[in-house]
Short mmCIF file of C-alpha atoms and ligand atoms in Angstrom, two decimals:
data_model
loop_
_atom_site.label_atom_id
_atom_site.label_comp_id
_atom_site.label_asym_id
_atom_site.label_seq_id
_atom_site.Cartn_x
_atom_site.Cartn_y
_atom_site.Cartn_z
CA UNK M 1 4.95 -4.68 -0.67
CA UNK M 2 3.70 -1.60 0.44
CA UNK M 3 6.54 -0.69 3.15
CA UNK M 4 8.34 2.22 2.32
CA UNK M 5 11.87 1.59 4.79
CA UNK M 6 13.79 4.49 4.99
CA UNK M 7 17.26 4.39 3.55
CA UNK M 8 20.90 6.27 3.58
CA UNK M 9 22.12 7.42 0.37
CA UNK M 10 26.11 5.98 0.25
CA UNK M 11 27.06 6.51 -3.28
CA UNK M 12 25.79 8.32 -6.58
CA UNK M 13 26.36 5.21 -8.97
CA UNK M 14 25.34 7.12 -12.23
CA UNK M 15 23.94 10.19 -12.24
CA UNK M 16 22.81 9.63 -15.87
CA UNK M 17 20.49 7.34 -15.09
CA UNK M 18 19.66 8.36 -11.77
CA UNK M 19 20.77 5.64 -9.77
CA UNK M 20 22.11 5.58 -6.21
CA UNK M 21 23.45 3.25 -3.59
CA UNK M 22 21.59 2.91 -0.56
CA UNK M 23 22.01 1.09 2.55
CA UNK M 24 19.16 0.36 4.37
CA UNK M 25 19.53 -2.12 7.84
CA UNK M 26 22.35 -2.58 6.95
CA UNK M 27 22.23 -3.99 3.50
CA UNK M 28 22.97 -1.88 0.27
CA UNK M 29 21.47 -1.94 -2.59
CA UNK M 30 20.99 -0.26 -5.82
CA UNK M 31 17.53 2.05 -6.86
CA UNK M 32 16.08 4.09 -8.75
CA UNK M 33 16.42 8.61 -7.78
CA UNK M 34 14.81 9.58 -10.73
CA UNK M 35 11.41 10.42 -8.77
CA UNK M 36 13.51 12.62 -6.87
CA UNK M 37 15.27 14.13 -9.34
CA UNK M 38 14.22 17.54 -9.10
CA UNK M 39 15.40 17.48 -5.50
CA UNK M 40 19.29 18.50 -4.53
CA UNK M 41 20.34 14.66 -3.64
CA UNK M 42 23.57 13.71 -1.79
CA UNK M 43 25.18 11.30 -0.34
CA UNK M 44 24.39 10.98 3.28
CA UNK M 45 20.79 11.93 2.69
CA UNK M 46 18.19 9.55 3.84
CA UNK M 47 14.96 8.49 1.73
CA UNK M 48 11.76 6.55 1.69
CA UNK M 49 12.60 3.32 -0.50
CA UNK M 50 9.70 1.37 -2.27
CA UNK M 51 9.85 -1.35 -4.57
CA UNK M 52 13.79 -0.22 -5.80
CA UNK M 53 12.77 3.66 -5.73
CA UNK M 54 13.18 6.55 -3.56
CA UNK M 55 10.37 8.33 -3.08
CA UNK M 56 10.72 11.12 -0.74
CA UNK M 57 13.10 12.62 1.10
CA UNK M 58 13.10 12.56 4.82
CA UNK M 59 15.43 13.83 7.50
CA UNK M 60 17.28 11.72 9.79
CA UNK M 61 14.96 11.25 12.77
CA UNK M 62 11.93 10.62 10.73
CA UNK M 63 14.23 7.96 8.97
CA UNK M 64 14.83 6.43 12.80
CA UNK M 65 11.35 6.85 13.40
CA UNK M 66 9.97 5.17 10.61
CA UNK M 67 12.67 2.36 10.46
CA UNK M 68 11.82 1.55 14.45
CA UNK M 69 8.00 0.98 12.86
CA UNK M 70 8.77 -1.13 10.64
CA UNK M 71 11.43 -3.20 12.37
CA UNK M 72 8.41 -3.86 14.55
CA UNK M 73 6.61 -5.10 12.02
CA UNK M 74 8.14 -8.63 12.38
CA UNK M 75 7.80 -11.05 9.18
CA UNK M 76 6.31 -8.55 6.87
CA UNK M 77 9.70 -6.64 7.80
CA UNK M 78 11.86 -9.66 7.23
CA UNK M 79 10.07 -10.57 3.69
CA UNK M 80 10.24 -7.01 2.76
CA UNK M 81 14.27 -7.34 3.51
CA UNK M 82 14.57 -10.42 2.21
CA UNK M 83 12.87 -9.20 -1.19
CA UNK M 84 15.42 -6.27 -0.66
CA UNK M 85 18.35 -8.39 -0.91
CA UNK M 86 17.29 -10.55 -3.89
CA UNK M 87 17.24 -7.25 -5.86
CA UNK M 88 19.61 -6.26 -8.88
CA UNK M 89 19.10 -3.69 -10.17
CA UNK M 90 22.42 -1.85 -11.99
CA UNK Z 1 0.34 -1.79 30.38
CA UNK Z 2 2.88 -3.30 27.71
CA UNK Z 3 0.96 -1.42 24.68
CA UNK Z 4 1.38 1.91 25.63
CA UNK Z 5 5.21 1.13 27.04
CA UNK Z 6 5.92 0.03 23.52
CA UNK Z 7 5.47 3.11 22.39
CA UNK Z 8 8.19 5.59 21.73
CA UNK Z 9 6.80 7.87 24.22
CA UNK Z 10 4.57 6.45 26.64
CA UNK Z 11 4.01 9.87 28.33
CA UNK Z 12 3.12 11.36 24.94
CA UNK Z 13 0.83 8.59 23.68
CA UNK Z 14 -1.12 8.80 27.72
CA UNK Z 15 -1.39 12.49 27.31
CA UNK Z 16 -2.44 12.05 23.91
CA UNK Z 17 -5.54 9.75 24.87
CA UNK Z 18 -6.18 11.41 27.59
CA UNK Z 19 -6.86 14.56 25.56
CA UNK Z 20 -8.60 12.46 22.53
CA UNK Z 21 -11.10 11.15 25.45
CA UNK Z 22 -11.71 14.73 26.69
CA UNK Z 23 -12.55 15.81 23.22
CA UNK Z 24 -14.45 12.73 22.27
CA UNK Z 25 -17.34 13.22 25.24
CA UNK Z 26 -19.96 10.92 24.85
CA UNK Z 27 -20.34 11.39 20.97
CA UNK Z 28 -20.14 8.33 18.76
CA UNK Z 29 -17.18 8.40 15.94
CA UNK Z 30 -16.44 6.37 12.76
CA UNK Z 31 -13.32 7.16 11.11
CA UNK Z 32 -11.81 5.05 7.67
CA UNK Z 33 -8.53 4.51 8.07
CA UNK Z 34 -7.82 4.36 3.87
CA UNK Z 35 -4.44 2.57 4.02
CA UNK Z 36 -3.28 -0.96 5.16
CA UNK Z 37 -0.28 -0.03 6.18
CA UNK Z 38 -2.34 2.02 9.09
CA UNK Z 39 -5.30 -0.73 9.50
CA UNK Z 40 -1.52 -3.02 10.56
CA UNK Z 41 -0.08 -0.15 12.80
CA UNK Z 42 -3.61 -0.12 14.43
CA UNK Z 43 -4.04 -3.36 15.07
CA UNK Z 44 -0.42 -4.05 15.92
CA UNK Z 45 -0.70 -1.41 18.86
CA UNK Z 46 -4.00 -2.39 19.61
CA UNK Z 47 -5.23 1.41 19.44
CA UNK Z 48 -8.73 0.60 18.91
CA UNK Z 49 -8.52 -0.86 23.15
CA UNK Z 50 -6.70 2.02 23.51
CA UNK Z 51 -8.48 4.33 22.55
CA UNK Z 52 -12.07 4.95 24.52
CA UNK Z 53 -14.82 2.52 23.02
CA UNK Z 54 -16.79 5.33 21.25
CA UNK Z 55 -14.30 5.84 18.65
CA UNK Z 56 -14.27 3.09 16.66
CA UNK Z 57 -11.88 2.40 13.43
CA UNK Z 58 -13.42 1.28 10.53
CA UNK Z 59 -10.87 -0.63 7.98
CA UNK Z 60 -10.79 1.16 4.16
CA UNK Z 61 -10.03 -0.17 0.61
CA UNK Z 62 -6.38 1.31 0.81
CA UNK Z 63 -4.27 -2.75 0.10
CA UNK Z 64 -3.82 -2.90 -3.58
CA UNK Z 65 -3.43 -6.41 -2.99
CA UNK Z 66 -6.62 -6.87 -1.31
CA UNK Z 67 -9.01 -5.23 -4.36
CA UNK Z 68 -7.62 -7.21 -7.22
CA UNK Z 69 -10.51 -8.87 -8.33
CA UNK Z 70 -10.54 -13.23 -9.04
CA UNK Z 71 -10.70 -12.56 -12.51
CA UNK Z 72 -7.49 -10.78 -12.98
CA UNK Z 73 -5.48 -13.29 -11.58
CA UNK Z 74 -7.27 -15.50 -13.80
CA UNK Z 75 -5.72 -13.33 -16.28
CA UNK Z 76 -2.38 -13.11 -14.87
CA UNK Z 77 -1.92 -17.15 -14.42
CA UNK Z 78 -3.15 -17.11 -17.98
CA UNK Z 79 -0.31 -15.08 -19.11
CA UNK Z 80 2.37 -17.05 -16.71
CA UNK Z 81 1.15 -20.59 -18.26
CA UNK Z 82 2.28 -18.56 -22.25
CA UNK Z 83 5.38 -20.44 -23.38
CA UNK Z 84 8.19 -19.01 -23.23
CA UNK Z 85 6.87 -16.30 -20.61
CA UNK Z 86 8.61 -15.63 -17.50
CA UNK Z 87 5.96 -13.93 -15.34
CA UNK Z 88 7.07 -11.69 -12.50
CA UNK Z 89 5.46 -9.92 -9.97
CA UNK Z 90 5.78 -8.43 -6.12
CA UNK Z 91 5.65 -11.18 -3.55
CA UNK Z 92 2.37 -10.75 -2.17
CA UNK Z 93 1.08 -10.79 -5.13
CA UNK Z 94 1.91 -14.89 -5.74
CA UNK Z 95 -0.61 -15.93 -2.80
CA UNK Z 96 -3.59 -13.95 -4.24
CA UNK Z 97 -6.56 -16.65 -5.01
CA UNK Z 98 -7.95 -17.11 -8.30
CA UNK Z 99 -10.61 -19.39 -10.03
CA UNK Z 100 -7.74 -21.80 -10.39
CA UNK Z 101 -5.51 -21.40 -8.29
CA UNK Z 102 -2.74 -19.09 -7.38
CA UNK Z 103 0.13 -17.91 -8.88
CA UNK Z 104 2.46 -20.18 -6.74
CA UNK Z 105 0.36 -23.04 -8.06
CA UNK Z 106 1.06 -22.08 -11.75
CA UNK Z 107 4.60 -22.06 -10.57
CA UNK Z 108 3.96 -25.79 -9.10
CA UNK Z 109 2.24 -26.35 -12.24
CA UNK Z 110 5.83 -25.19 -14.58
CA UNK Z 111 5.16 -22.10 -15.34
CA UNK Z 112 8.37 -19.52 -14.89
CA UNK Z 113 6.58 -17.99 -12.69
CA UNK Z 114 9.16 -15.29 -10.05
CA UNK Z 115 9.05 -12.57 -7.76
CA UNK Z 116 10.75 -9.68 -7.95
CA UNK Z 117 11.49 -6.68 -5.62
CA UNK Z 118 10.98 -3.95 -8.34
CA UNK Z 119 9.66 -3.45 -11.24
CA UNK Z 120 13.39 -2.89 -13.00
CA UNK Z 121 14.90 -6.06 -11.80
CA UNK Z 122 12.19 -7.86 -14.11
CA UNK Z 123 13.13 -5.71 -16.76
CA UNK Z 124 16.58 -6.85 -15.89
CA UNK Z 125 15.69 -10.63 -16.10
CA UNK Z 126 14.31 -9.82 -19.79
CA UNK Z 127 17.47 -7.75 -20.58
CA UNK Z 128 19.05 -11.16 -19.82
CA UNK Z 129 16.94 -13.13 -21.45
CA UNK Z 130 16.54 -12.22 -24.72
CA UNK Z 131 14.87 -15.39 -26.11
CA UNK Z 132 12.37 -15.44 -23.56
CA UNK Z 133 9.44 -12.64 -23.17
CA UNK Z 134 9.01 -11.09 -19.78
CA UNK Z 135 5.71 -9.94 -17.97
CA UNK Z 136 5.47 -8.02 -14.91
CA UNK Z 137 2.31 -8.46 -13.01
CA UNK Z 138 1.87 -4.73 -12.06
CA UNK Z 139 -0.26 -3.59 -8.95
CA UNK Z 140 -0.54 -0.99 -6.38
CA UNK Z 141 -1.79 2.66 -5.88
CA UNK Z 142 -0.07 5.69 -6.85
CA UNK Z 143 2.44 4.58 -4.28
CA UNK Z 144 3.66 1.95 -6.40
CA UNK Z 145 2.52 3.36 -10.12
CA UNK Z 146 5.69 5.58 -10.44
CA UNK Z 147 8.02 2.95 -10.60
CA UNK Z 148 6.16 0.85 -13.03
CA UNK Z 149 5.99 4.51 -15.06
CA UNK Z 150 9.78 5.00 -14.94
CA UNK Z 151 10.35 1.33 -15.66
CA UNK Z 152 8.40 2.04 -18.81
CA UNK Z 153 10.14 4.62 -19.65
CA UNK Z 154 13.58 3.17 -19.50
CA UNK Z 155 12.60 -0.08 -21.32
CA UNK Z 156 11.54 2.33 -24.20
CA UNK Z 157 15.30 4.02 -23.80
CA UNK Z 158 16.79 0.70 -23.84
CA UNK Z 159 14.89 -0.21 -26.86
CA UNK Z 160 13.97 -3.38 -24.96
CA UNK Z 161 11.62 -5.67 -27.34
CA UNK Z 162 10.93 -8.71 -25.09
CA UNK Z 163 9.26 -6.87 -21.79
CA UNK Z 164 5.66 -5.83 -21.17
CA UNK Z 165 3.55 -4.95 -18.29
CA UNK Z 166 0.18 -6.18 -17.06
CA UNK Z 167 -1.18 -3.15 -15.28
CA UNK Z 168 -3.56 -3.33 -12.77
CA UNK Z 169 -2.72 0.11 -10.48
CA UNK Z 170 -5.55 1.77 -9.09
CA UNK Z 171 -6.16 5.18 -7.59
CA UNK Z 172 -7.11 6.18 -4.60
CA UNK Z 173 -9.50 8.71 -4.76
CA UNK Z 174 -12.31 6.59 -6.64
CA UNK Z 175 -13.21 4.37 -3.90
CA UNK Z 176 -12.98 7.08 -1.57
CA UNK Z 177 -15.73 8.13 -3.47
CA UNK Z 178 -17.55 5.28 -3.95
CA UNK Z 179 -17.36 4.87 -0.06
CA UNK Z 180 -18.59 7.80 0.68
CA UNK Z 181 -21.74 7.36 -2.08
CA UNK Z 182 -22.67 4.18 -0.31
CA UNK Z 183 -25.25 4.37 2.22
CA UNK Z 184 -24.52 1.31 4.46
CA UNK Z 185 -21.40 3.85 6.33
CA UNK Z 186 -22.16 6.86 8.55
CA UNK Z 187 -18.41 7.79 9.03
CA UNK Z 188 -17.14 10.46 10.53
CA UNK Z 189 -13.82 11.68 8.58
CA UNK Z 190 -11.37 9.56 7.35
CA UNK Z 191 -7.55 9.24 8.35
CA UNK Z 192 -5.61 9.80 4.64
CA UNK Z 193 -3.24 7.43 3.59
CA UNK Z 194 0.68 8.28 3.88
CA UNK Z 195 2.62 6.76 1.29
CA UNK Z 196 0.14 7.36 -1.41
CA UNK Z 197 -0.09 11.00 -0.65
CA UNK Z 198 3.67 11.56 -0.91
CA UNK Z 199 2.88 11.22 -4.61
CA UNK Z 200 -0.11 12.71 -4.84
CA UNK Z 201 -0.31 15.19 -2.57
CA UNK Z 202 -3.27 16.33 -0.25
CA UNK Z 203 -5.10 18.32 -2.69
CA UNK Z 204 -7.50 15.46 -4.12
CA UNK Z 205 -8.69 14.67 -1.00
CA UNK Z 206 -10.36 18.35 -1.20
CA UNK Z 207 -13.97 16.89 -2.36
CA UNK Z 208 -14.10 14.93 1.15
CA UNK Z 209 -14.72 18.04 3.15
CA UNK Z 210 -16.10 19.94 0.16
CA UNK Z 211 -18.59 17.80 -1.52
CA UNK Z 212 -19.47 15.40 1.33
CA UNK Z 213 -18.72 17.45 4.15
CA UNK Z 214 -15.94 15.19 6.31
CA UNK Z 215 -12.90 15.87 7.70
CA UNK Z 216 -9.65 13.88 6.58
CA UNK Z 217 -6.23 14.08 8.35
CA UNK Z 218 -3.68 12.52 6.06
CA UNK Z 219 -1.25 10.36 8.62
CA UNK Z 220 2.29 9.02 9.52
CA UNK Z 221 2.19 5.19 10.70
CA UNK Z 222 3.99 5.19 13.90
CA UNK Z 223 0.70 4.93 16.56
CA UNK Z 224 1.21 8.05 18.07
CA UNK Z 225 0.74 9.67 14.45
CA UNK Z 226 -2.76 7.44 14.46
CA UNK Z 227 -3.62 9.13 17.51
CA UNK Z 228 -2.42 12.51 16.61
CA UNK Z 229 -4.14 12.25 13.90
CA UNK Z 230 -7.54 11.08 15.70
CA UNK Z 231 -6.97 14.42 17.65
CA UNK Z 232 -6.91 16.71 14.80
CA UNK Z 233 -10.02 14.99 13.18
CA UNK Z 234 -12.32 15.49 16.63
CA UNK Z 235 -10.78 19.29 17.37
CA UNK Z 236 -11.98 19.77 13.77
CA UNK Z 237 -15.40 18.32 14.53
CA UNK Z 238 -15.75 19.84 17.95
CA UNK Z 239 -14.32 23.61 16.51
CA UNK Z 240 -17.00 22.95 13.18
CA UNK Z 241 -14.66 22.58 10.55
CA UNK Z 242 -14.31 20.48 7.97
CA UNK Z 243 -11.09 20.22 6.26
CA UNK Z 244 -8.11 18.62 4.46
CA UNK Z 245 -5.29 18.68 7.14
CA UNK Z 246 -1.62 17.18 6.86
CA UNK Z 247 -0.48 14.98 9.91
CA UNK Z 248 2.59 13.71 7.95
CA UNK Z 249 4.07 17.09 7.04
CA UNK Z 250 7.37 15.37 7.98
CA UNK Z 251 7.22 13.68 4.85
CA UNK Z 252 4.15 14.53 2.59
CA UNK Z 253 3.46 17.94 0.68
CA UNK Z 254 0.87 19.42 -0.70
CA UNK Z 255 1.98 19.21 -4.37
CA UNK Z 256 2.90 15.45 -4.00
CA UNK Z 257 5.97 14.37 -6.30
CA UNK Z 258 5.23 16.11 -9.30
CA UNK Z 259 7.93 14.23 -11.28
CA UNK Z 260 6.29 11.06 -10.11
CA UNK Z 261 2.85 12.29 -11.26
CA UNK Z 262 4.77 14.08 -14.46
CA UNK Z 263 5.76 10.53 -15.41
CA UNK Z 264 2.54 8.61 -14.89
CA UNK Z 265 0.49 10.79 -17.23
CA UNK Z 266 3.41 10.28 -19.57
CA UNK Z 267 3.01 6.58 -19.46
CA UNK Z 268 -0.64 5.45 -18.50
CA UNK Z 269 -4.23 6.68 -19.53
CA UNK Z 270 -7.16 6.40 -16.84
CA UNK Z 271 -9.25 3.13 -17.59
CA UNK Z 272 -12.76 4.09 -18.15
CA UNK Z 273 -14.14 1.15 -15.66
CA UNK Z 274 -12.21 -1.47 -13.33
CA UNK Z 275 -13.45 -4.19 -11.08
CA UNK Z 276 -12.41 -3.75 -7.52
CA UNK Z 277 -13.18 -6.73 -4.85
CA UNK Z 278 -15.73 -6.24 -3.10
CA UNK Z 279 -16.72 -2.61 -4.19
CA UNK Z 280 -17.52 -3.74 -8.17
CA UNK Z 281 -16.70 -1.51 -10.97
CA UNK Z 282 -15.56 1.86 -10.35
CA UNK Z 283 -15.24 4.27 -13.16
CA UNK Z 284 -12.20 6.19 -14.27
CA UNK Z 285 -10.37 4.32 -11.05
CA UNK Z 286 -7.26 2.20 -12.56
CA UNK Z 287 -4.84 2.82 -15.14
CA UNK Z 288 -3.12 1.03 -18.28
CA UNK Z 289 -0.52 1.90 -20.68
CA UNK Z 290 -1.21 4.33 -22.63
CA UNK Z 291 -0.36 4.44 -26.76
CA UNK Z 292 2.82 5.94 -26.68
CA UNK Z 293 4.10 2.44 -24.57
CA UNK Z 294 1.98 0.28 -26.31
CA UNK Z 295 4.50 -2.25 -27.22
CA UNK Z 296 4.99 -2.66 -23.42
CA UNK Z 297 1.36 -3.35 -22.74
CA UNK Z 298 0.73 -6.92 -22.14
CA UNK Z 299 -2.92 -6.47 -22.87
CA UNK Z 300 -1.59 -5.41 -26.40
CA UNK Z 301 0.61 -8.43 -27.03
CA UNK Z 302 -1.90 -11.38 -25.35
CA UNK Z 303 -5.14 -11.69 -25.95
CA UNK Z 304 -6.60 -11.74 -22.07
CA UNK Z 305 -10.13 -12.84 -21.43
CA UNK Z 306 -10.75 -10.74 -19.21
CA UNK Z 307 -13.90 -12.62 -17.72
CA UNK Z 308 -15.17 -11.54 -14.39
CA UNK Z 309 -15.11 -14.03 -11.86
CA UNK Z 310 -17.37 -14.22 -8.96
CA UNK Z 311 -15.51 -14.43 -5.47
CA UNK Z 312 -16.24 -17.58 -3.36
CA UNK Z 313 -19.74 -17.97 -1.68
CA UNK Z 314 -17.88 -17.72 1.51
CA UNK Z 315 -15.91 -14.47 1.19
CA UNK Z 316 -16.52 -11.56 2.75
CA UNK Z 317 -13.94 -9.69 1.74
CA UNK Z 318 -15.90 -7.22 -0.24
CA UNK Z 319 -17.98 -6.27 3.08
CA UNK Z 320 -14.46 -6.07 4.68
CA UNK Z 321 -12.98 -3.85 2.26
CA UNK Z 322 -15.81 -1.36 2.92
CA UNK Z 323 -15.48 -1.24 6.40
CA UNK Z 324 -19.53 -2.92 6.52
CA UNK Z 325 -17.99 -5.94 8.92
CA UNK Z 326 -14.97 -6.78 10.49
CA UNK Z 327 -12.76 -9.62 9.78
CA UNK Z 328 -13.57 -11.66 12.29
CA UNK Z 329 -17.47 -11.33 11.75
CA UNK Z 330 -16.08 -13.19 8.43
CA UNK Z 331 -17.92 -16.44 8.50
CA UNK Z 332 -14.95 -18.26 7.62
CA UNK Z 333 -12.02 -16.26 9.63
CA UNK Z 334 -9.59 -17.85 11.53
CA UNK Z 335 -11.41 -21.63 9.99
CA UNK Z 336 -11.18 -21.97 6.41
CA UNK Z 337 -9.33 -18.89 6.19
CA UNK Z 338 -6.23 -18.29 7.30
CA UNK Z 339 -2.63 -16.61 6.27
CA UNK Z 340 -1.68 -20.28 5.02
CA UNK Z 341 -4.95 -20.89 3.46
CA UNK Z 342 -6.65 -17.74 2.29
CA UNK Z 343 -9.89 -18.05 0.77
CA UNK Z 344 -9.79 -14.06 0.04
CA UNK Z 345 -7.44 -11.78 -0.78
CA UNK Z 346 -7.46 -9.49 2.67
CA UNK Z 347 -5.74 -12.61 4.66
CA UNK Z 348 -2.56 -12.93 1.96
CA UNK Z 349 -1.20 -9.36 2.22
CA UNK Z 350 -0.18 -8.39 5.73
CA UNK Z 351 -1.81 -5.27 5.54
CA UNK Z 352 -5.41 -6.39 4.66
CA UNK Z 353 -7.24 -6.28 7.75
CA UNK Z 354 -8.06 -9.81 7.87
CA UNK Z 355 -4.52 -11.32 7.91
CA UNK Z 356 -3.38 -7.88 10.43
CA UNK Z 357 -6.27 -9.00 12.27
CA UNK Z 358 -5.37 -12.73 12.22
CA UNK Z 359 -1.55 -11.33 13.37
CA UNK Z 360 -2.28 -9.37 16.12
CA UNK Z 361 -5.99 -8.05 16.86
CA UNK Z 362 -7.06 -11.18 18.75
CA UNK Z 363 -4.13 -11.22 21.14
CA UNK Z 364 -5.03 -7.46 21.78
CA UNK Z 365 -8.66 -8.33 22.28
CA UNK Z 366 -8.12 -11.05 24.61
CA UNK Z 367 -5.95 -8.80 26.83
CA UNK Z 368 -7.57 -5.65 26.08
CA UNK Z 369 -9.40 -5.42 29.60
CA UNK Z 370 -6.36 -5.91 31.79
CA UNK Z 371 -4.65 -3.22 29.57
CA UNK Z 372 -7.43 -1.04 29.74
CA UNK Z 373 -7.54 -1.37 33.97
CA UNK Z 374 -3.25 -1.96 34.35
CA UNK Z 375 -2.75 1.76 32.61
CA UNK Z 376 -5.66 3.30 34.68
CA UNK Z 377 -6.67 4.66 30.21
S1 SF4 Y 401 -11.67 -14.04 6.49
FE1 SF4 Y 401 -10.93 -14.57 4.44
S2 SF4 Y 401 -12.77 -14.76 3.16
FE2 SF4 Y 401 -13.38 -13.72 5.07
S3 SF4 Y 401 -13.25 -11.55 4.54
FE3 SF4 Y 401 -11.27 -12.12 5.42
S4 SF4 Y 401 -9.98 -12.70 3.67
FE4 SF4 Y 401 -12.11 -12.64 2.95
#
């Protein structure tokens, strides 16, 4: 629970309530900007995504970086995705 | 060999060791890593054969999982077996032993019992389920503690009456402290945890060099950050100083998130003691929901017992968790104890050392030699 896999911001779903689309490996999702908020957020823009928030902003090489650790990471990866995909947040 | 071609820059990581060697001499170093996310990374690369044998890693308190205490989850089962409760929580947090069991056991048992990615998809399930009151089982450092803060927050805007939280975040600089107060460790600085300092920042770690006069590098988790990181705490003990210093400037600053930290003292108040595993009760080191979101407090709405619980004669964990032994010095390691089984908490999440250990560390330990001789380190 404690991965923080770096995801691509692909859509502003409601500024209001601060919540963005994000694909990460592939698989998109819906979380939480509001700990960001204070930051100039776009689409395009990659960010550290725990537990359904984005937590810091990062560019796109340490988003490569960090995502190639992790990948590695084998089943804690592929529960962490799994959880990931079970999520519903709107 | 295949260690150091895994990396993402063989060249870079050789160099690096090379230099960290140089640097080292023939001194003897001790250095925490706080986090589990970097006790994995280090055993997944096996850096500790890596790295020359004086320089020795010694695993910290830094999985949230790992230092809830038996009688918490003693706690939390009580609240999942509540009629008409559904309890949620992350995952890991399922596995965790308690006096009777597990959570996955209540679940076997019939309670409603589910995991949940985030904190705002449980308050979804009780937005859904209005005749039905929903817990989430809330742990983690100040990694995690923002999102139970803003989930708070918009359960209060949503005027949501059938959702509370069981708390049980901790923080990190408390047992930081306590380490460094207890006199079984002589370490020699302390690599600072990542994730957790993206919200807080580097500035608490200040004390470290100031009041007990060690270095601390706060560090990325790909290995060659580890062993950047290893560089910049032995130039700072080789040049005589003592300070905090930022590995993970990529990603972390100074100030932290200060909306994240802006909405955790909005929500929660500092507990005045908590249990941790293994370390016992540290003061002013957790937090619960403050007044203002009382009606979201679980400890408001059940009555919880509360009643310490004394781990199993045969876990270590608490001598883990301080970095006194390592896992497999565990009496019952790799036996009784095992990802499947676990007996203590450090072999459910996979970044307490024991289960990282479990993972990878022995198949680095068994090969370790050939490594060592193959890439001439
Ligand atoms: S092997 Fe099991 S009981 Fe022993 S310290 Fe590790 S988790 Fe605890």
């Amino acid at each position: 629970m404690c991965l923080g896999i770096p995801g691509q911001i692909v859509k502003i779903v409601d500024a209001q309530q601060h919540l963005a689309t994000v694909e990460v490996s592939g698989v998109r999702r819906v979380i939480s900007v509001l700990l960001l908020s204070e930051e100039d957020l776009n689409v395009g823009d990659w960010v550290l995504v725990h537990v359904g928030f984005a937590m810091a902003k990062i560019d796109e090489a340490e988003a490569r970086l960090t995502l190639e650790q992790v990948e590695k990471m084998g089943r804690e990866f592929v529960n962490e995705m799994d959880a990931f995909r079970s999520s519903q947040i709107t | 060999m295949k260690f150091v071609e895994e990396f993402r820059d063989p060249a870079a990581a050789r160099a690096m060791v090379k230099s960290i060697t140089a640097l080292a001499g023939d001194g003897e170093y001790k250095f925490m890593e706080v986090c589990g996310g970097h006790t994995h990374t280090i055993y997944r690369h096996g850096l500790e054969h890596i790295l020359p044998s004086n320089i020795e890693f010694v695993h910290g308190p830094g999985c949230p999982v790992c230092v809830i205490p038996m009688g918490r989850i003693d706690d939390a089962m009580g609240l999942a077996e509540q009629p008409n409760v559904i309890f949620t929580t992350f995952g890991d947090m399922m596995r965790v032993p308690g006096s009777r069991g597990s959570l996955l056991d209540a679940k076997a048992r019939g309670a409603d019992t589910r995991f949940v990615y985030s904190p705002l998809d449980a308050l979804k399930i009780a937005v859904e389920n209005p005749d039905k009151h929903v817990v989430f089982f809330a742990v983690g450092f100040e990694t995690t503690a923002p999102s139970t803060a803003v989930t708070l927050v918009r359960a209060k805007h949503l005027g949501v009456k059938n959702f509370s939280v069981f708390v049980n975040h901790v923080t990190i600089v408390p047992p930081i402290k306590a380490i460094l107060e207890s006199p079984d460790l002589r370490l020699s600085g302390f690599l600072g945890p990542g994730h957790v300092s993206t919200v807080v920042g580097t500035r608490p770690y200040r004390f470290i060099p100031d009041v007990y006069g060690k270095p601390i590098v706060v560090a990325g988790f790909e290995p060659l950050d580890i062993l950047a990181s290893v560089h910049m705490l032995l130039a700072q003990i080789n040049e005589g100083r003592c300070e905090v210093e930022n590995q993970y400037s990529r990603v972390v600053r100074e100030e932290g998130n200060v909306k994240a930290l802006k909405l955790m003292a909005e929500t929660f108040e500092l507990r005045p003691h908590f249990e941790w595993r293994g370390l016992g009760f540290i003061s002013q080191s957790a937090l619960k929901v403050n007044s203002k979101y009382a009606e979201f407090d679980a400890e408001e709405r059940f009555s919880m017992p509360g009643v310490r619980v004394a781990d199993p004669k045969a876990c270590q964990c608490g001598e883990v968790l301080k970095g006194v032994i390592k896992p497999w010095e565990c009496k019952v390691f790799g036996t009784a104890c095992t990802p499947e089984t676990p007996i203590g908490t450090c072999m459910v999440s996979p970044e307490g050392a024991c289960a990282a250990y479990y993972n990878f560390g022995r198949l680095h330990r068994e090969t370790a030699a050939v490594v060592g001789q193959s890439t001439g380190l």
